Amino acid sequence: MALAPALPRGRGRSVARRAVLVSAAVGLLAACGFRPMYGRGGAGGPALSSVAVAPIPERFGQLLRNALLDRLRPGPEPRHELQVSLSLLDQDLGVQRDDRATLANLQATATWRLLTRVDDGRQRLDAEGTARAAVTYNILDNQYATEASRRAAQRDMAEHLAADIETRLAALFAGRRGL
């Protein structure tokens, strides 16, 4: 019969001490009302699925709406409606001696409003906010490559704005259980 080698005295105690500290930390977080925002039983899940996203005009608005729909996953009969208005600013940077730009900065501002349907069919404003994002992309000699770079920048920016709005809505729903 072979015996397992014994751990050195310091290492075994260190592992046990860490396990006790982690258990205590988890217990303290649970006692203070901490709940994860995502995952099973998280604050954001069911509440976020009660939010419908209104159509947003323009191509970039479609990208943002699709990113929001992917994140919120509205159910069949949502109680809330998210309305978003966008503004885009495209600036040339990195100008060369011959006045050709080699770099561009794209900035977006999304102003959002969360409306809740009231029993009489009207809507009341529950929250509003602003999300901002900026992306830099290359202006290349090939016009097609430049447009592909710009579109990729827009997709990244739409994902960033959607993540910001989702986080704010999840925090709002977690803070106001009766919303």
PDB file of C-alpha atoms in Angstrom:
ATOM      1  CA  MET A   1       0.000   0.000   0.000  1.00  0.00           C
ATOM      2  CA  ALA A   2       1.487   3.307  -1.096  1.00  0.00           C
ATOM      3  CA  LEU A   3       1.086   6.394   0.982  1.00  0.00           C
ATOM      4  CA  ALA A   4       0.553   9.808  -0.601  1.00  0.00           C
ATOM      5  CA  PRO A   5       3.424  12.178   0.013  1.00  0.00           C
ATOM      6  CA  ALA A   6       2.692  14.713   2.711  1.00  0.00           C
ATOM      7  CA  LEU A   7       2.537  18.375   1.742  1.00  0.00           C
ATOM      8  CA  PRO A   8       5.087  20.635   3.295  1.00  0.00           C
ATOM      9  CA  ARG A   9       3.729  22.211   6.448  1.00  0.00           C
ATOM     10  CA  GLY A  10       3.650  25.777   5.135  1.00  0.00           C
ATOM     11  CA  ARG A  11       1.989  24.955   1.805  1.00  0.00           C
ATOM     12  CA  GLY A  12      -0.867  22.873   3.226  1.00  0.00           C
ATOM     13  CA  ARG A  13      -1.728  25.531   5.761  1.00  0.00           C
ATOM     14  CA  SER A  14      -1.562  28.230   3.091  1.00  0.00           C
ATOM     15  CA  VAL A  15      -4.094  26.404   0.879  1.00  0.00           C
ATOM     16  CA  ALA A  16      -6.423  25.837   3.816  1.00  0.00           C
ATOM     17  CA  ARG A  17      -6.097  29.468   4.883  1.00  0.00           C
ATOM     18  CA  ARG A  18      -6.980  30.673   1.352  1.00  0.00           C
ATOM     19  CA  ALA A  19     -10.029  28.405   1.245  1.00  0.00           C
ATOM     20  CA  VAL A  20     -11.272  29.834   4.539  1.00  0.00           C
ATOM     21  CA  LEU A  21     -10.702  33.415   3.336  1.00  0.00           C
ATOM     22  CA  VAL A  22     -12.522  32.818   0.039  1.00  0.00           C
ATOM     23  CA  SER A  23     -15.451  31.208   1.881  1.00  0.00           C
ATOM     24  CA  ALA A  24     -15.634  34.139   4.268  1.00  0.00           C
ATOM     25  CA  ALA A  25     -15.549  36.665   1.399  1.00  0.00           C
ATOM     26  CA  VAL A  26     -18.350  34.881  -0.458  1.00  0.00           C
ATOM     27  CA  GLY A  27     -20.397  34.743   2.746  1.00  0.00           C
ATOM     28  CA  LEU A  28     -19.920  38.451   3.373  1.00  0.00           C
ATOM     29  CA  LEU A  29     -20.930  39.343  -0.187  1.00  0.00           C
ATOM     30  CA  ALA A  30     -24.065  37.229   0.088  1.00  0.00           C
ATOM     31  CA  ALA A  31     -24.946  38.814   3.432  1.00  0.00           C
ATOM     32  CA  CYS A  32     -24.730  42.358   2.060  1.00  0.00           C
ATOM     33  CA  GLY A  33     -27.160  41.618  -0.798  1.00  0.00           C
ATOM     34  CA  PHE A  34     -24.626  41.268  -3.612  1.00  0.00           C
ATOM     35  CA  ARG A  35     -26.098  39.673  -6.733  1.00  0.00           C
ATOM     36  CA  PRO A  36     -24.266  39.152 -10.022  1.00  0.00           C
ATOM     37  CA  MET A  37     -25.597  41.182 -12.934  1.00  0.00           C
ATOM     38  CA  TYR A  38     -25.313  38.360 -15.448  1.00  0.00           C
ATOM     39  CA  GLY A  39     -25.951  34.633 -15.289  1.00  0.00           C
ATOM     40  CA  ARG A  40     -28.598  32.657 -13.503  1.00  0.00           C
ATOM     41  CA  GLY A  41     -30.420  34.703 -10.914  1.00  0.00           C
ATOM     42  CA  GLY A  42     -28.591  37.842 -12.002  1.00  0.00           C
ATOM     43  CA  ALA A  43     -30.142  41.272 -11.735  1.00  0.00           C
ATOM     44  CA  GLY A  44     -30.188  41.963 -15.472  1.00  0.00           C
ATOM     45  CA  GLY A  45     -31.606  38.817 -17.099  1.00  0.00           C
ATOM     46  CA  PRO A  46     -35.411  38.720 -16.828  1.00  0.00           C
ATOM     47  CA  ALA A  47     -35.831  42.487 -16.502  1.00  0.00           C
ATOM     48  CA  LEU A  48     -33.813  43.204 -19.641  1.00  0.00           C
ATOM     49  CA  SER A  49     -35.961  40.832 -21.691  1.00  0.00           C
ATOM     50  CA  SER A  50     -38.942  43.097 -20.922  1.00  0.00           C
ATOM     51  CA  VAL A  51     -37.394  45.916 -23.011  1.00  0.00           C
ATOM     52  CA  ALA A  52     -38.345  46.359 -26.678  1.00  0.00           C
ATOM     53  CA  VAL A  53     -36.007  48.402 -28.862  1.00  0.00           C
ATOM     54  CA  ALA A  54     -37.679  50.938 -31.151  1.00  0.00           C
ATOM     55  CA  PRO A  55     -36.352  51.244 -34.717  1.00  0.00           C
ATOM     56  CA  ILE A  56     -33.371  53.607 -35.077  1.00  0.00           C
ATOM     57  CA  PRO A  57     -32.961  55.394 -38.436  1.00  0.00           C
ATOM     58  CA  GLU A  58     -29.916  55.181 -40.741  1.00  0.00           C
ATOM     59  CA  ARG A  59     -27.488  52.278 -41.265  1.00  0.00           C
ATOM     60  CA  PHE A  60     -25.548  52.911 -38.067  1.00  0.00           C
ATOM     61  CA  GLY A  61     -28.860  52.977 -36.194  1.00  0.00           C
ATOM     62  CA  GLN A  62     -29.638  49.523 -37.597  1.00  0.00           C
ATOM     63  CA  LEU A  63     -26.271  48.248 -36.372  1.00  0.00           C
ATOM     64  CA  LEU A  64     -26.910  49.638 -32.885  1.00  0.00           C
ATOM     65  CA  ARG A  65     -30.469  48.283 -32.762  1.00  0.00           C
ATOM     66  CA  ASN A  66     -29.295  44.804 -33.792  1.00  0.00           C
ATOM     67  CA  ALA A  67     -26.556  44.877 -31.132  1.00  0.00           C
ATOM     68  CA  LEU A  68     -29.131  45.919 -28.508  1.00  0.00           C
ATOM     69  CA  LEU A  69     -31.555  43.184 -29.600  1.00  0.00           C
ATOM     70  CA  ASP A  70     -28.766  40.592 -29.313  1.00  0.00           C
ATOM     71  CA  ARG A  71     -28.023  41.742 -25.761  1.00  0.00           C
ATOM     72  CA  LEU A  72     -31.526  42.408 -24.404  1.00  0.00           C
ATOM     73  CA  ARG A  73     -33.419  39.605 -26.178  1.00  0.00           C
ATOM     74  CA  PRO A  74     -36.912  41.097 -25.758  1.00  0.00           C
ATOM     75  CA  GLY A  75     -39.770  38.737 -25.009  1.00  0.00           C
ATOM     76  CA  PRO A  76     -43.139  38.508 -26.778  1.00  0.00           C
ATOM     77  CA  GLU A  77     -44.906  41.207 -24.710  1.00  0.00           C
ATOM     78  CA  PRO A  78     -42.370  43.727 -23.402  1.00  0.00           C
ATOM     79  CA  ARG A  79     -43.374  46.225 -20.693  1.00  0.00           C
ATOM     80  CA  HIS A  80     -40.727  48.790 -21.624  1.00  0.00           C
ATOM     81  CA  GLU A  81     -39.610  50.506 -24.816  1.00  0.00           C
ATOM     82  CA  LEU A  82     -36.102  51.807 -25.432  1.00  0.00           C
ATOM     83  CA  GLN A  83     -35.892  54.772 -27.805  1.00  0.00           C
ATOM     84  CA  VAL A  84     -32.474  55.831 -29.072  1.00  0.00           C
ATOM     85  CA  SER A  85     -31.401  58.843 -31.117  1.00  0.00           C
ATOM     86  CA  LEU A  86     -27.915  58.994 -32.614  1.00  0.00           C
ATOM     87  CA  SER A  87     -25.468  61.592 -33.776  1.00  0.00           C
ATOM     88  CA  LEU A  88     -22.273  60.752 -35.681  1.00  0.00           C
ATOM     89  CA  LEU A  89     -19.230  62.934 -36.228  1.00  0.00           C
ATOM     90  CA  ASP A  90     -16.518  61.894 -38.694  1.00  0.00           C
ATOM     91  CA  GLN A  91     -13.249  63.875 -38.501  1.00  0.00           C
ATOM     92  CA  ASP A  92     -10.127  63.556 -40.618  1.00  0.00           C
ATOM     93  CA  LEU A  93      -6.882  63.269 -38.680  1.00  0.00           C
ATOM     94  CA  GLY A  94      -3.292  62.636 -39.661  1.00  0.00           C
ATOM     95  CA  VAL A  95      -3.221  65.029 -42.622  1.00  0.00           C
ATOM     96  CA  GLN A  96      -0.163  64.718 -44.882  1.00  0.00           C
ATOM     97  CA  ARG A  97       1.669  67.515 -46.710  1.00  0.00           C
ATOM     98  CA  ASP A  98      -0.515  67.106 -49.797  1.00  0.00           C
ATOM     99  CA  ASP A  99      -3.676  67.592 -47.638  1.00  0.00           C
ATOM    100  CA  ARG A 100      -4.628  63.913 -47.776  1.00  0.00           C
ATOM    101  CA  ALA A 101      -5.913  62.440 -44.533  1.00  0.00           C
ATOM    102  CA  THR A 102      -4.549  59.057 -43.496  1.00  0.00           C
ATOM    103  CA  LEU A 103      -6.546  58.624 -40.302  1.00  0.00           C
ATOM    104  CA  ALA A 104     -10.129  59.399 -39.313  1.00  0.00           C
ATOM    105  CA  ASN A 105     -11.913  59.607 -35.984  1.00  0.00           C
ATOM    106  CA  LEU A 106     -15.549  58.553 -35.775  1.00  0.00           C
ATOM    107  CA  GLN A 107     -17.514  59.670 -32.703  1.00  0.00           C
ATOM    108  CA  ALA A 108     -21.051  58.610 -31.816  1.00  0.00           C
ATOM    109  CA  THR A 109     -23.432  59.853 -29.167  1.00  0.00           C
ATOM    110  CA  ALA A 110     -26.514  57.776 -28.365  1.00  0.00           C
ATOM    111  CA  THR A 111     -29.195  59.482 -26.307  1.00  0.00           C
ATOM    112  CA  TRP A 112     -31.627  56.905 -24.949  1.00  0.00           C
ATOM    113  CA  ARG A 113     -34.954  56.973 -23.141  1.00  0.00           C
ATOM    114  CA  LEU A 114     -36.659  54.102 -21.339  1.00  0.00           C
ATOM    115  CA  LEU A 115     -40.455  54.285 -21.458  1.00  0.00           C
ATOM    116  CA  THR A 116     -42.803  52.046 -19.479  1.00  0.00           C
ATOM    117  CA  ARG A 117     -46.278  51.141 -20.656  1.00  0.00           C
ATOM    118  CA  VAL A 118     -48.911  52.162 -18.125  1.00  0.00           C
ATOM    119  CA  ASP A 119     -52.263  50.363 -17.723  1.00  0.00           C
ATOM    120  CA  ASP A 120     -54.228  53.007 -19.670  1.00  0.00           C
ATOM    121  CA  GLY A 121     -52.051  52.437 -22.772  1.00  0.00           C
ATOM    122  CA  ARG A 122     -49.861  55.516 -22.395  1.00  0.00           C
ATOM    123  CA  GLN A 123     -46.141  55.506 -21.709  1.00  0.00           C
ATOM    124  CA  ARG A 124     -44.233  57.182 -18.907  1.00  0.00           C
ATOM    125  CA  LEU A 125     -40.573  58.151 -18.975  1.00  0.00           C
ATOM    126  CA  ASP A 126     -38.619  56.060 -16.459  1.00  0.00           C
ATOM    127  CA  ALA A 127     -35.022  56.862 -17.309  1.00  0.00           C
ATOM    128  CA  GLU A 128     -32.812  58.525 -19.847  1.00  0.00           C
ATOM    129  CA  GLY A 129     -29.122  58.710 -20.487  1.00  0.00           C
ATOM    130  CA  THR A 130     -26.321  59.206 -22.936  1.00  0.00           C
ATOM    131  CA  ALA A 131     -23.699  56.769 -24.178  1.00  0.00           C
ATOM    132  CA  ARG A 132     -20.630  57.816 -26.149  1.00  0.00           C
ATOM    133  CA  ALA A 133     -18.043  55.972 -28.187  1.00  0.00           C
ATOM    134  CA  ALA A 134     -15.143  56.935 -30.421  1.00  0.00           C
ATOM    135  CA  VAL A 135     -13.172  54.837 -32.894  1.00  0.00           C
ATOM    136  CA  THR A 136     -10.216  55.631 -35.123  1.00  0.00           C
ATOM    137  CA  TYR A 137      -9.833  54.001 -38.542  1.00  0.00           C
ATOM    138  CA  ASN A 138      -7.352  54.203 -41.407  1.00  0.00           C
ATOM    139  CA  ILE A 139      -7.961  56.076 -44.644  1.00  0.00           C
ATOM    140  CA  LEU A 140      -6.173  54.045 -47.299  1.00  0.00           C
ATOM    141  CA  ASP A 141      -5.360  54.597 -50.978  1.00  0.00           C
ATOM    142  CA  ASN A 142      -7.947  51.980 -51.920  1.00  0.00           C
ATOM    143  CA  GLN A 143     -11.445  53.432 -51.479  1.00  0.00           C
ATOM    144  CA  TYR A 144     -13.016  50.003 -50.932  1.00  0.00           C
ATOM    145  CA  ALA A 145     -10.531  49.165 -48.169  1.00  0.00           C
ATOM    146  CA  THR A 146     -11.193  52.521 -46.522  1.00  0.00           C
ATOM    147  CA  GLU A 147     -14.952  51.911 -46.566  1.00  0.00           C
ATOM    148  CA  ALA A 148     -14.454  48.394 -45.150  1.00  0.00           C
ATOM    149  CA  SER A 149     -12.312  49.885 -42.376  1.00  0.00           C
ATOM    150  CA  ARG A 150     -14.989  52.496 -41.630  1.00  0.00           C
ATOM    151  CA  ARG A 151     -17.759  49.893 -41.513  1.00  0.00           C
ATOM    152  CA  ALA A 152     -15.728  47.702 -39.158  1.00  0.00           C
ATOM    153  CA  ALA A 153     -15.205  50.754 -36.934  1.00  0.00           C
ATOM    154  CA  GLN A 154     -18.958  51.394 -36.948  1.00  0.00           C
ATOM    155  CA  ARG A 155     -19.708  47.782 -35.958  1.00  0.00           C
ATOM    156  CA  ASP A 156     -17.234  48.020 -33.073  1.00  0.00           C
ATOM    157  CA  MET A 157     -18.731  51.303 -31.954  1.00  0.00           C
ATOM    158  CA  ALA A 158     -22.291  49.928 -32.105  1.00  0.00           C
ATOM    159  CA  GLU A 159     -21.244  46.993 -29.896  1.00  0.00           C
ATOM    160  CA  HIS A 160     -19.588  49.373 -27.419  1.00  0.00           C
ATOM    161  CA  LEU A 161     -22.672  51.619 -27.228  1.00  0.00           C
ATOM    162  CA  ALA A 162     -24.989  48.615 -26.849  1.00  0.00           C
ATOM    163  CA  ALA A 163     -22.861  47.220 -24.018  1.00  0.00           C
ATOM    164  CA  ASP A 164     -22.902  50.593 -22.256  1.00  0.00           C
ATOM    165  CA  ILE A 165     -26.694  50.948 -22.571  1.00  0.00           C
ATOM    166  CA  GLU A 166     -27.232  47.337 -21.455  1.00  0.00           C
ATOM    167  CA  THR A 167     -25.096  47.873 -18.351  1.00  0.00           C
ATOM    168  CA  ARG A 168     -26.954  51.055 -17.438  1.00  0.00           C
ATOM    169  CA  LEU A 169     -30.341  49.399 -17.903  1.00  0.00           C
ATOM    170  CA  ALA A 170     -29.294  46.377 -15.839  1.00  0.00           C
ATOM    171  CA  ALA A 171     -28.114  48.672 -13.036  1.00  0.00           C
ATOM    172  CA  LEU A 172     -31.372  50.605 -13.267  1.00  0.00           C
ATOM    173  CA  PHE A 173     -33.475  47.445 -13.009  1.00  0.00           C
ATOM    174  CA  ALA A 174     -31.331  46.098 -10.167  1.00  0.00           C
ATOM    175  CA  GLY A 175     -31.754  49.348  -8.225  1.00  0.00           C
ATOM    176  CA  ARG A 176     -35.489  49.607  -8.812  1.00  0.00           C
ATOM    177  CA  ARG A 177     -37.090  46.235  -8.304  1.00  0.00           C
ATOM    178  CA  GLY A 178     -40.591  47.581  -8.997  1.00  0.00           C
ATOM    179  CA  LEU A 179     -39.806  49.087 -12.386  1.00  0.00           C
TER     180      LEU A 179
END
